[in-house]
């Protein structure tokens, strides 16, 4: 069947369409994306206001039309941290369902981590051994570790690049004191989780997913996305450390001029770099590999696992 995954994330609403059958590789047949910045639409009370909900409904309708145009037979709609953390999440979900017919499944942070881990495991295969997978989203950071398809340890922390930028880095460029304060906060949060992973022993391979890591790897010299998903890409901690201070001294417009950095993500790249640097340092990672697959592919793979034979 032609399967669609509708991902309502903290930064974007992304429809990914694949031609699915058991054992298939979930390479996209079509991709439809809208920048929503849902995490930034939360008001002072932590709620998604009426205007934000109206915008979400409009974007979901657009994705539904795109899914219909591309012949999608089954849609898997889900939402992540921006909706999950909103105080009025139930009301927002009810309105979306009432006005669009779409019932968004809200994933927990642990589910995000497990599904992203599954995608990385399938991409790199069993020969990768024990995997440590790190993902930086707009609203949260996920870390997972294990040797099977189900991780032995998985955590989700409220350290997404968009969330941290909105809450803690208001300047453009950010004020140095704010950057230092955020660096301390991020490291303290991650450090609390390190023991849970270190008791499991060292990983054989460390991989990272998400747009944040892809952009950081690109500005550090990795291959362009146009060269395709099968080109190996890596990010070294030494290179990243050199870029953190440079990025924090740039304006959003200047960051958007860097190779591989999109205008929509440039504003949150400093926070993303601080989280990436802290995670690599505290987990003792000198170099990691970039995985092209992440949460959406994990959702697709899990659905394919439950499909019967043709």
PDB file of C-alpha atoms in Angstrom:
ATOM      1  CA  UNK A   1       0.000   0.000   0.000  1.00  0.00           C
ATOM      2  CA  UNK A   2       0.972   3.643  -0.212  1.00  0.00           C
ATOM      3  CA  UNK A   3       1.532   4.672   3.407  1.00  0.00           C
ATOM      4  CA  UNK A   4       1.700   8.187   4.803  1.00  0.00           C
ATOM      5  CA  UNK A   5       3.250   9.307   8.097  1.00  0.00           C
ATOM      6  CA  UNK A   6       2.097  12.669   9.428  1.00  0.00           C
ATOM      7  CA  UNK A   7       4.573  14.001  11.976  1.00  0.00           C
ATOM      8  CA  UNK A   8       3.392  17.016  13.983  1.00  0.00           C
ATOM      9  CA  UNK A   9       6.673  18.096  15.520  1.00  0.00           C
ATOM     10  CA  UNK A  10       7.879  21.101  17.458  1.00  0.00           C
ATOM     11  CA  UNK A  11       9.293  22.748  14.333  1.00  0.00           C
ATOM     12  CA  UNK A  12       7.456  21.322  11.355  1.00  0.00           C
ATOM     13  CA  UNK A  13       4.465  19.296  10.256  1.00  0.00           C
ATOM     14  CA  UNK A  14       5.899  16.711   7.868  1.00  0.00           C
ATOM     15  CA  UNK A  15       4.051  14.222   5.693  1.00  0.00           C
ATOM     16  CA  UNK A  16       6.250  11.385   4.428  1.00  0.00           C
ATOM     17  CA  UNK A  17       4.779   9.049   1.817  1.00  0.00           C
ATOM     18  CA  UNK A  18       6.265   5.613   1.115  1.00  0.00           C
ATOM     19  CA  UNK A  19       5.257   2.614  -0.974  1.00  0.00           C
ATOM     20  CA  UNK A  20       5.027   0.016   1.760  1.00  0.00           C
ATOM     21  CA  UNK A  21       5.086  -3.769   1.889  1.00  0.00           C
ATOM     22  CA  UNK A  22       6.666  -6.212   4.358  1.00  0.00           C
ATOM     23  CA  UNK A  23      10.435  -6.151   4.057  1.00  0.00           C
ATOM     24  CA  UNK A  24      10.377  -2.878   2.110  1.00  0.00           C
ATOM     25  CA  UNK A  25      12.943  -0.136   2.557  1.00  0.00           C
ATOM     26  CA  UNK A  26      10.989   3.001   3.622  1.00  0.00           C
ATOM     27  CA  UNK A  27      12.485   5.379   1.095  1.00  0.00           C
ATOM     28  CA  UNK A  28      10.213   8.360   0.444  1.00  0.00           C
ATOM     29  CA  UNK A  29       7.978   8.557  -2.612  1.00  0.00           C
ATOM     30  CA  UNK A  30       6.867  12.048  -1.621  1.00  0.00           C
ATOM     31  CA  UNK A  31       7.532  14.569   1.131  1.00  0.00           C
ATOM     32  CA  UNK A  32       5.300  17.486   2.128  1.00  0.00           C
ATOM     33  CA  UNK A  33       6.510  19.854   4.838  1.00  0.00           C
ATOM     34  CA  UNK A  34       5.217  23.009   6.513  1.00  0.00           C
ATOM     35  CA  UNK A  35       7.106  25.119   9.052  1.00  0.00           C
ATOM     36  CA  UNK A  36       4.758  25.606  11.987  1.00  0.00           C
ATOM     37  CA  UNK A  37       7.070  26.314  14.968  1.00  0.00           C
ATOM     38  CA  UNK A  38       4.439  24.880  17.285  1.00  0.00           C
ATOM     39  CA  UNK A  39       6.762  25.039  20.299  1.00  0.00           C
ATOM     40  CA  UNK A  40       6.989  28.798  19.857  1.00  0.00           C
ATOM     41  CA  UNK A  41       3.185  29.155  19.846  1.00  0.00           C
ATOM     42  CA  UNK A  42       2.882  28.133  23.502  1.00  0.00           C
ATOM     43  CA  UNK A  43       1.687  31.067  25.602  1.00  0.00           C
ATOM     44  CA  UNK A  44       2.876  32.099  29.060  1.00  0.00           C
ATOM     45  CA  UNK A  45       0.605  29.459  30.624  1.00  0.00           C
ATOM     46  CA  UNK A  46       2.093  26.698  28.494  1.00  0.00           C
ATOM     47  CA  UNK A  47      -0.998  26.388  26.306  1.00  0.00           C
ATOM     48  CA  UNK A  48      -1.429  26.423  22.542  1.00  0.00           C
ATOM     49  CA  UNK A  49      -3.756  29.356  21.986  1.00  0.00           C
ATOM     50  CA  UNK A  50      -6.719  29.541  19.637  1.00  0.00           C
ATOM     51  CA  UNK A  51      -4.656  31.118  16.852  1.00  0.00           C
ATOM     52  CA  UNK A  52      -2.010  28.406  17.164  1.00  0.00           C
ATOM     53  CA  UNK A  53      -4.653  25.683  17.075  1.00  0.00           C
ATOM     54  CA  UNK A  54      -6.267  27.270  14.014  1.00  0.00           C
ATOM     55  CA  UNK A  55      -2.889  27.294  12.293  1.00  0.00           C
ATOM     56  CA  UNK A  56      -2.246  23.662  13.216  1.00  0.00           C
ATOM     57  CA  UNK A  57      -5.644  22.649  11.816  1.00  0.00           C
ATOM     58  CA  UNK A  58      -4.942  24.518   8.593  1.00  0.00           C
ATOM     59  CA  UNK A  59      -1.563  22.809   8.168  1.00  0.00           C
ATOM     60  CA  UNK A  60      -3.033  19.360   8.905  1.00  0.00           C
ATOM     61  CA  UNK A  61      -5.715  19.987   6.264  1.00  0.00           C
ATOM     62  CA  UNK A  62      -2.992  20.852   3.763  1.00  0.00           C
ATOM     63  CA  UNK A  63      -1.149  17.645   4.588  1.00  0.00           C
ATOM     64  CA  UNK A  64      -4.359  15.634   4.189  1.00  0.00           C
ATOM     65  CA  UNK A  65      -4.889  17.130   0.742  1.00  0.00           C
ATOM     66  CA  UNK A  66      -1.322  16.260  -0.211  1.00  0.00           C
ATOM     67  CA  UNK A  67      -1.841  12.700   1.064  1.00  0.00           C
ATOM     68  CA  UNK A  68      -5.014  12.368  -1.008  1.00  0.00           C
ATOM     69  CA  UNK A  69      -3.289  13.771  -4.092  1.00  0.00           C
ATOM     70  CA  UNK A  70      -0.511  11.188  -3.766  1.00  0.00           C
ATOM     71  CA  UNK A  71      -2.895   8.268  -3.302  1.00  0.00           C
ATOM     72  CA  UNK A  72      -2.151   7.494   0.345  1.00  0.00           C
ATOM     73  CA  UNK A  73      -4.228   4.517   1.518  1.00  0.00           C
ATOM     74  CA  UNK A  74      -3.333   4.623   5.213  1.00  0.00           C
ATOM     75  CA  UNK A  75      -2.219   7.596   7.291  1.00  0.00           C
ATOM     76  CA  UNK A  76      -0.225   7.276  10.537  1.00  0.00           C
ATOM     77  CA  UNK A  77      -0.577  10.630  12.321  1.00  0.00           C
ATOM     78  CA  UNK A  78       1.403  11.404  15.469  1.00  0.00           C
ATOM     79  CA  UNK A  79       2.554  14.367  17.551  1.00  0.00           C
ATOM     80  CA  UNK A  80       5.629  14.852  19.702  1.00  0.00           C
ATOM     81  CA  UNK A  81       6.818  17.140  22.490  1.00  0.00           C
ATOM     82  CA  UNK A  82       5.158  20.453  21.533  1.00  0.00           C
ATOM     83  CA  UNK A  83       1.677  18.927  21.759  1.00  0.00           C
ATOM     84  CA  UNK A  84       2.650  16.493  24.509  1.00  0.00           C
ATOM     85  CA  UNK A  85       3.829  19.312  26.799  1.00  0.00           C
ATOM     86  CA  UNK A  86       0.979  21.745  26.138  1.00  0.00           C
ATOM     87  CA  UNK A  87      -1.312  22.126  29.154  1.00  0.00           C
ATOM     88  CA  UNK A  88      -4.361  22.093  26.893  1.00  0.00           C
ATOM     89  CA  UNK A  89      -3.192  19.187  24.731  1.00  0.00           C
ATOM     90  CA  UNK A  90      -6.482  17.288  25.085  1.00  0.00           C
ATOM     91  CA  UNK A  91      -8.495  20.295  23.876  1.00  0.00           C
ATOM     92  CA  UNK A  92      -6.170  20.869  20.937  1.00  0.00           C
ATOM     93  CA  UNK A  93      -6.277  17.205  19.921  1.00  0.00           C
ATOM     94  CA  UNK A  94     -10.081  17.192  20.175  1.00  0.00           C
ATOM     95  CA  UNK A  95     -10.363  20.233  17.885  1.00  0.00           C
ATOM     96  CA  UNK A  96      -7.973  18.744  15.331  1.00  0.00           C
ATOM     97  CA  UNK A  97      -9.959  15.508  15.285  1.00  0.00           C
ATOM     98  CA  UNK A  98     -13.326  17.282  15.093  1.00  0.00           C
ATOM     99  CA  UNK A  99     -12.338  19.641  12.264  1.00  0.00           C
ATOM    100  CA  UNK A 100     -10.047  17.400  10.190  1.00  0.00           C
ATOM    101  CA  UNK A 101     -10.952  13.838  11.140  1.00  0.00           C
ATOM    102  CA  UNK A 102      -7.317  13.178  12.087  1.00  0.00           C
ATOM    103  CA  UNK A 103      -6.715  11.505  15.449  1.00  0.00           C
ATOM    104  CA  UNK A 104      -3.167  12.418  16.408  1.00  0.00           C
ATOM    105  CA  UNK A 105      -1.388   9.861  18.551  1.00  0.00           C
ATOM    106  CA  UNK A 106       0.797  11.675  21.068  1.00  0.00           C
ATOM    107  CA  UNK A 107       4.049   9.790  21.517  1.00  0.00           C
ATOM    108  CA  UNK A 108       5.757   9.770  24.875  1.00  0.00           C
ATOM    109  CA  UNK A 109       9.396  10.769  25.051  1.00  0.00           C
ATOM    110  CA  UNK A 110      10.363   7.141  25.661  1.00  0.00           C
ATOM    111  CA  UNK A 111       8.396   6.040  22.589  1.00  0.00           C
ATOM    112  CA  UNK A 112      10.203   8.660  20.509  1.00  0.00           C
ATOM    113  CA  UNK A 113      13.539   7.361  21.710  1.00  0.00           C
ATOM    114  CA  UNK A 114      12.635   3.717  21.051  1.00  0.00           C
ATOM    115  CA  UNK A 115      11.278   4.325  17.550  1.00  0.00           C
ATOM    116  CA  UNK A 116      14.263   6.461  16.586  1.00  0.00           C
ATOM    117  CA  UNK A 117      16.544   3.729  17.901  1.00  0.00           C
ATOM    118  CA  UNK A 118      14.696   1.163  15.774  1.00  0.00           C
ATOM    119  CA  UNK A 119      15.262   3.284  12.657  1.00  0.00           C
ATOM    120  CA  UNK A 120      18.984   3.620  13.392  1.00  0.00           C
ATOM    121  CA  UNK A 121      19.314  -0.103  14.103  1.00  0.00           C
ATOM    122  CA  UNK A 122      17.682  -1.017  10.800  1.00  0.00           C
ATOM    123  CA  UNK A 123      19.828   1.485   8.898  1.00  0.00           C
ATOM    124  CA  UNK A 124      23.173   0.308  10.289  1.00  0.00           C
ATOM    125  CA  UNK A 125      22.229  -3.352  10.796  1.00  0.00           C
ATOM    126  CA  UNK A 126      23.229  -5.962  13.334  1.00  0.00           C
ATOM    127  CA  UNK A 127      26.923  -5.639  12.538  1.00  0.00           C
ATOM    128  CA  UNK A 128      26.882  -2.233  14.245  1.00  0.00           C
ATOM    129  CA  UNK A 129      26.803  -3.997  17.619  1.00  0.00           C
ATOM    130  CA  UNK A 130      25.836  -1.913  20.636  1.00  0.00           C
ATOM    131  CA  UNK A 131      24.365   1.371  19.431  1.00  0.00           C
ATOM    132  CA  UNK A 132      24.190   4.722  21.225  1.00  0.00           C
ATOM    133  CA  UNK A 133      21.638   6.894  19.410  1.00  0.00           C
ATOM    134  CA  UNK A 134      21.262  10.640  20.058  1.00  0.00           C
ATOM    135  CA  UNK A 135      18.472  12.760  18.594  1.00  0.00           C
ATOM    136  CA  UNK A 136      17.925  16.513  19.087  1.00  0.00           C
ATOM    137  CA  UNK A 137      14.451  17.680  18.147  1.00  0.00           C
ATOM    138  CA  UNK A 138      12.750  21.025  18.464  1.00  0.00           C
ATOM    139  CA  UNK A 139      11.291  20.216  21.860  1.00  0.00           C
ATOM    140  CA  UNK A 140      13.321  17.379  23.343  1.00  0.00           C
ATOM    141  CA  UNK A 141      16.543  15.379  23.358  1.00  0.00           C
ATOM    142  CA  UNK A 142      16.318  11.589  23.092  1.00  0.00           C
ATOM    143  CA  UNK A 143      19.120   9.167  23.931  1.00  0.00           C
ATOM    144  CA  UNK A 144      18.880   5.389  23.548  1.00  0.00           C
ATOM    145  CA  UNK A 145      21.351   2.500  23.898  1.00  0.00           C
ATOM    146  CA  UNK A 146      21.204  -1.206  23.166  1.00  0.00           C
ATOM    147  CA  UNK A 147      22.254  -4.216  21.140  1.00  0.00           C
ATOM    148  CA  UNK A 148      18.802  -5.329  19.958  1.00  0.00           C
ATOM    149  CA  UNK A 149      16.012  -3.510  18.116  1.00  0.00           C
ATOM    150  CA  UNK A 150      14.532  -2.486  21.450  1.00  0.00           C
ATOM    151  CA  UNK A 151      16.978  -0.342  23.468  1.00  0.00           C
ATOM    152  CA  UNK A 152      18.153  -1.367  26.932  1.00  0.00           C
ATOM    153  CA  UNK A 153      18.018   2.266  28.081  1.00  0.00           C
ATOM    154  CA  UNK A 154      16.105   5.226  26.663  1.00  0.00           C
ATOM    155  CA  UNK A 155      15.532   8.731  28.008  1.00  0.00           C
ATOM    156  CA  UNK A 156      13.874  11.916  26.799  1.00  0.00           C
ATOM    157  CA  UNK A 157      14.869  15.318  28.190  1.00  0.00           C
ATOM    158  CA  UNK A 158      13.258  18.750  27.597  1.00  0.00           C
ATOM    159  CA  UNK A 159      16.363  19.980  25.781  1.00  0.00           C
ATOM    160  CA  UNK A 160      15.081  20.577  22.267  1.00  0.00           C
ATOM    161  CA  UNK A 161      16.810  23.275  20.231  1.00  0.00           C
ATOM    162  CA  UNK A 162      13.628  25.275  19.632  1.00  0.00           C
ATOM    163  CA  UNK A 163      12.414  25.067  23.217  1.00  0.00           C
ATOM    164  CA  UNK A 164      15.764  26.201  24.649  1.00  0.00           C
ATOM    165  CA  UNK A 165      16.147  29.029  22.148  1.00  0.00           C
ATOM    166  CA  UNK A 166      12.727  30.476  22.931  1.00  0.00           C
ATOM    167  CA  UNK A 167      13.116  30.156  26.692  1.00  0.00           C
ATOM    168  CA  UNK A 168      16.798  30.985  27.224  1.00  0.00           C
ATOM    169  CA  UNK A 169      18.432  32.664  24.206  1.00  0.00           C
ATOM    170  CA  UNK A 170      16.346  35.724  23.290  1.00  0.00           C
ATOM    171  CA  UNK A 171      19.161  37.829  21.799  1.00  0.00           C
ATOM    172  CA  UNK A 172      20.372  37.899  18.200  1.00  0.00           C
ATOM    173  CA  UNK A 173      23.195  37.142  18.579  1.00  0.00           C
ATOM    174  CA  UNK A 174      22.612  35.710  22.048  1.00  0.00           C
ATOM    175  CA  UNK A 175      24.147  37.429  25.058  1.00  0.00           C
ATOM    176  CA  UNK A 176      27.313  35.591  26.223  1.00  0.00           C
ATOM    177  CA  UNK A 177      25.966  35.298  29.788  1.00  0.00           C
ATOM    178  CA  UNK A 178      22.815  33.614  28.434  1.00  0.00           C
ATOM    179  CA  UNK A 179      24.925  31.177  26.420  1.00  0.00           C
ATOM    180  CA  UNK A 180      26.998  30.251  29.474  1.00  0.00           C
ATOM    181  CA  UNK A 181      23.890  29.825  31.616  1.00  0.00           C
ATOM    182  CA  UNK A 182      22.304  27.580  28.995  1.00  0.00           C
ATOM    183  CA  UNK A 183      25.517  25.552  28.729  1.00  0.00           C
ATOM    184  CA  UNK A 184      25.435  24.911  32.494  1.00  0.00           C
ATOM    185  CA  UNK A 185      21.750  24.000  32.416  1.00  0.00           C
ATOM    186  CA  UNK A 186      22.098  21.566  29.509  1.00  0.00           C
ATOM    187  CA  UNK A 187      25.101  19.793  31.016  1.00  0.00           C
ATOM    188  CA  UNK A 188      23.446  19.437  34.410  1.00  0.00           C
ATOM    189  CA  UNK A 189      20.346  17.883  32.830  1.00  0.00           C
ATOM    190  CA  UNK A 190      22.282  15.415  30.677  1.00  0.00           C
ATOM    191  CA  UNK A 191      24.724  14.495  33.449  1.00  0.00           C
ATOM    192  CA  UNK A 192      21.845  13.128  35.550  1.00  0.00           C
ATOM    193  CA  UNK A 193      21.234  10.421  32.940  1.00  0.00           C
ATOM    194  CA  UNK A 194      24.790   9.353  32.118  1.00  0.00           C
ATOM    195  CA  UNK A 195      25.010   6.729  34.878  1.00  0.00           C
ATOM    196  CA  UNK A 196      21.985   4.880  33.486  1.00  0.00           C
ATOM    197  CA  UNK A 197      23.913   4.324  30.251  1.00  0.00           C
ATOM    198  CA  UNK A 198      27.474   3.899  31.497  1.00  0.00           C
ATOM    199  CA  UNK A 199      26.511   0.804  33.529  1.00  0.00           C
ATOM    200  CA  UNK A 200      25.701  -0.919  30.213  1.00  0.00           C
ATOM    201  CA  UNK A 201      29.250  -0.592  28.926  1.00  0.00           C
ATOM    202  CA  UNK A 202      30.695   1.321  25.981  1.00  0.00           C
ATOM    203  CA  UNK A 203      28.886   1.415  22.628  1.00  0.00           C
ATOM    204  CA  UNK A 204      30.364  -0.108  19.502  1.00  0.00           C
ATOM    205  CA  UNK A 205      28.925   2.678  17.387  1.00  0.00           C
ATOM    206  CA  UNK A 206      27.510   6.136  18.145  1.00  0.00           C
ATOM    207  CA  UNK A 207      25.015   7.643  15.728  1.00  0.00           C
ATOM    208  CA  UNK A 208      22.947  10.794  15.649  1.00  0.00           C
ATOM    209  CA  UNK A 209      19.757  11.710  13.865  1.00  0.00           C
ATOM    210  CA  UNK A 210      17.803  14.954  13.368  1.00  0.00           C
ATOM    211  CA  UNK A 211      18.167  18.102  11.322  1.00  0.00           C
ATOM    212  CA  UNK A 212      20.288  19.728  14.024  1.00  0.00           C
ATOM    213  CA  UNK A 213      23.008  17.096  13.832  1.00  0.00           C
ATOM    214  CA  UNK A 214      22.875  17.023  10.029  1.00  0.00           C
ATOM    215  CA  UNK A 215      23.403  20.783   9.862  1.00  0.00           C
ATOM    216  CA  UNK A 216      26.228  20.724  12.408  1.00  0.00           C
ATOM    217  CA  UNK A 217      27.938  17.940  10.478  1.00  0.00           C
ATOM    218  CA  UNK A 218      27.529  19.855   7.219  1.00  0.00           C
ATOM    219  CA  UNK A 219      29.111  23.076   8.496  1.00  0.00           C
ATOM    220  CA  UNK A 220      31.932  20.952   9.941  1.00  0.00           C
ATOM    221  CA  UNK A 221      32.663  19.581   6.470  1.00  0.00           C
ATOM    222  CA  UNK A 222      30.325  16.624   5.878  1.00  0.00           C
ATOM    223  CA  UNK A 223      28.932  15.881   2.416  1.00  0.00           C
ATOM    224  CA  UNK A 224      25.974  17.862   1.075  1.00  0.00           C
ATOM    225  CA  UNK A 225      22.499  16.322   1.333  1.00  0.00           C
ATOM    226  CA  UNK A 226      22.303  16.427  -2.465  1.00  0.00           C
ATOM    227  CA  UNK A 227      24.926  13.677  -2.580  1.00  0.00           C
ATOM    228  CA  UNK A 228      22.338  11.246  -1.234  1.00  0.00           C
ATOM    229  CA  UNK A 229      21.644   9.291   1.968  1.00  0.00           C
ATOM    230  CA  UNK A 230      24.248   6.569   1.390  1.00  0.00           C
ATOM    231  CA  UNK A 231      27.289   8.859   1.620  1.00  0.00           C
ATOM    232  CA  UNK A 232      28.883   8.402   5.086  1.00  0.00           C
ATOM    233  CA  UNK A 233      28.749  11.527   7.232  1.00  0.00           C
ATOM    234  CA  UNK A 234      30.331  12.107  10.626  1.00  0.00           C
ATOM    235  CA  UNK A 235      30.729  14.810  13.245  1.00  0.00           C
ATOM    236  CA  UNK A 236      33.844  15.041  15.415  1.00  0.00           C
ATOM    237  CA  UNK A 237      33.625  16.596  18.861  1.00  0.00           C
ATOM    238  CA  UNK A 238      36.776  18.625  18.290  1.00  0.00           C
ATOM    239  CA  UNK A 239      35.244  20.235  15.197  1.00  0.00           C
ATOM    240  CA  UNK A 240      31.958  20.863  16.985  1.00  0.00           C
ATOM    241  CA  UNK A 241      33.688  22.545  19.943  1.00  0.00           C
ATOM    242  CA  UNK A 242      35.322  24.988  17.555  1.00  0.00           C
ATOM    243  CA  UNK A 243      31.998  25.856  15.978  1.00  0.00           C
ATOM    244  CA  UNK A 244      30.007  26.422  19.195  1.00  0.00           C
ATOM    245  CA  UNK A 245      31.673  29.733  20.059  1.00  0.00           C
ATOM    246  CA  UNK A 246      31.605  30.849  16.425  1.00  0.00           C
ATOM    247  CA  UNK A 247      27.890  30.149  16.080  1.00  0.00           C
ATOM    248  CA  UNK A 248      27.017  31.948  19.315  1.00  0.00           C
ATOM    249  CA  UNK A 249      28.723  35.092  18.019  1.00  0.00           C
ATOM    250  CA  UNK A 250      26.741  35.119  14.760  1.00  0.00           C
ATOM    251  CA  UNK A 251      23.326  36.592  14.038  1.00  0.00           C
ATOM    252  CA  UNK A 252      20.563  34.352  12.729  1.00  0.00           C
ATOM    253  CA  UNK A 253      21.039  35.779   9.243  1.00  0.00           C
ATOM    254  CA  UNK A 254      24.758  35.014   9.348  1.00  0.00           C
ATOM    255  CA  UNK A 255      24.128  31.429  10.454  1.00  0.00           C
ATOM    256  CA  UNK A 256      21.613  31.008   7.644  1.00  0.00           C
ATOM    257  CA  UNK A 257      24.437  31.753   5.220  1.00  0.00           C
ATOM    258  CA  UNK A 258      26.446  28.744   6.358  1.00  0.00           C
ATOM    259  CA  UNK A 259      26.446  25.642   4.158  1.00  0.00           C
ATOM    260  CA  UNK A 260      23.513  23.358   4.843  1.00  0.00           C
ATOM    261  CA  UNK A 261      21.815  25.659   7.386  1.00  0.00           C
ATOM    262  CA  UNK A 262      18.215  26.525   6.545  1.00  0.00           C
ATOM    263  CA  UNK A 263      16.795  29.940   7.314  1.00  0.00           C
ATOM    264  CA  UNK A 264      14.071  28.428   9.463  1.00  0.00           C
ATOM    265  CA  UNK A 265      16.517  26.487  11.659  1.00  0.00           C
ATOM    266  CA  UNK A 266      19.325  29.055  11.884  1.00  0.00           C
ATOM    267  CA  UNK A 267      17.826  30.749  14.929  1.00  0.00           C
ATOM    268  CA  UNK A 268      18.007  27.617  17.068  1.00  0.00           C
ATOM    269  CA  UNK A 269      21.369  26.287  15.922  1.00  0.00           C
ATOM    270  CA  UNK A 270      23.305  27.714  18.892  1.00  0.00           C
ATOM    271  CA  UNK A 271      21.120  25.868  21.386  1.00  0.00           C
ATOM    272  CA  UNK A 272      21.301  22.729  19.266  1.00  0.00           C
ATOM    273  CA  UNK A 273      25.100  22.944  19.131  1.00  0.00           C
ATOM    274  CA  UNK A 274      25.326  23.349  22.917  1.00  0.00           C
ATOM    275  CA  UNK A 275      23.176  20.247  23.432  1.00  0.00           C
ATOM    276  CA  UNK A 276      25.141  18.238  20.860  1.00  0.00           C
ATOM    277  CA  UNK A 277      28.481  19.252  22.376  1.00  0.00           C
ATOM    278  CA  UNK A 278      27.317  18.441  25.908  1.00  0.00           C
ATOM    279  CA  UNK A 279      25.937  15.043  24.900  1.00  0.00           C
ATOM    280  CA  UNK A 280      29.119  14.068  23.063  1.00  0.00           C
ATOM    281  CA  UNK A 281      31.328  15.259  25.915  1.00  0.00           C
ATOM    282  CA  UNK A 282      29.374  13.714  28.795  1.00  0.00           C
ATOM    283  CA  UNK A 283      28.885  10.388  27.004  1.00  0.00           C
ATOM    284  CA  UNK A 284      32.554  10.324  26.020  1.00  0.00           C
ATOM    285  CA  UNK A 285      31.956  10.464  22.262  1.00  0.00           C
ATOM    286  CA  UNK A 286      34.819  11.712  20.090  1.00  0.00           C
ATOM    287  CA  UNK A 287      33.112  11.071  16.759  1.00  0.00           C
ATOM    288  CA  UNK A 288      29.605  10.067  15.723  1.00  0.00           C
ATOM    289  CA  UNK A 289      27.950   9.041  12.469  1.00  0.00           C
ATOM    290  CA  UNK A 290      24.889  10.713  10.999  1.00  0.00           C
ATOM    291  CA  UNK A 291      21.915   8.409  10.401  1.00  0.00           C
ATOM    292  CA  UNK A 292      19.524   9.457   7.602  1.00  0.00           C
ATOM    293  CA  UNK A 293      16.615   7.674   9.273  1.00  0.00           C
ATOM    294  CA  UNK A 294      14.911   8.875  12.439  1.00  0.00           C
ATOM    295  CA  UNK A 295      11.499   8.924  14.120  1.00  0.00           C
ATOM    296  CA  UNK A 296       9.296   8.960  11.011  1.00  0.00           C
ATOM    297  CA  UNK A 297      11.109   5.988   9.544  1.00  0.00           C
ATOM    298  CA  UNK A 298      10.822   4.229  12.902  1.00  0.00           C
ATOM    299  CA  UNK A 299       7.043   4.679  12.836  1.00  0.00           C
ATOM    300  CA  UNK A 300       6.919   3.300   9.278  1.00  0.00           C
ATOM    301  CA  UNK A 301       9.128   0.326  10.139  1.00  0.00           C
ATOM    302  CA  UNK A 302       7.004  -0.561  13.153  1.00  0.00           C
ATOM    303  CA  UNK A 303       3.878  -0.457  10.971  1.00  0.00           C
ATOM    304  CA  UNK A 304       5.534  -2.614   8.311  1.00  0.00           C
ATOM    305  CA  UNK A 305       6.445  -5.149  10.973  1.00  0.00           C
ATOM    306  CA  UNK A 306       2.733  -5.601  11.653  1.00  0.00           C
ATOM    307  CA  UNK A 307       1.686  -5.958   8.021  1.00  0.00           C
ATOM    308  CA  UNK A 308       0.846  -9.414   6.791  1.00  0.00           C
ATOM    309  CA  UNK A 309       2.389 -10.899   3.631  1.00  0.00           C
ATOM    310  CA  UNK A 310       1.080  -9.616   0.315  1.00  0.00           C
TER     311      UNK A 310
END
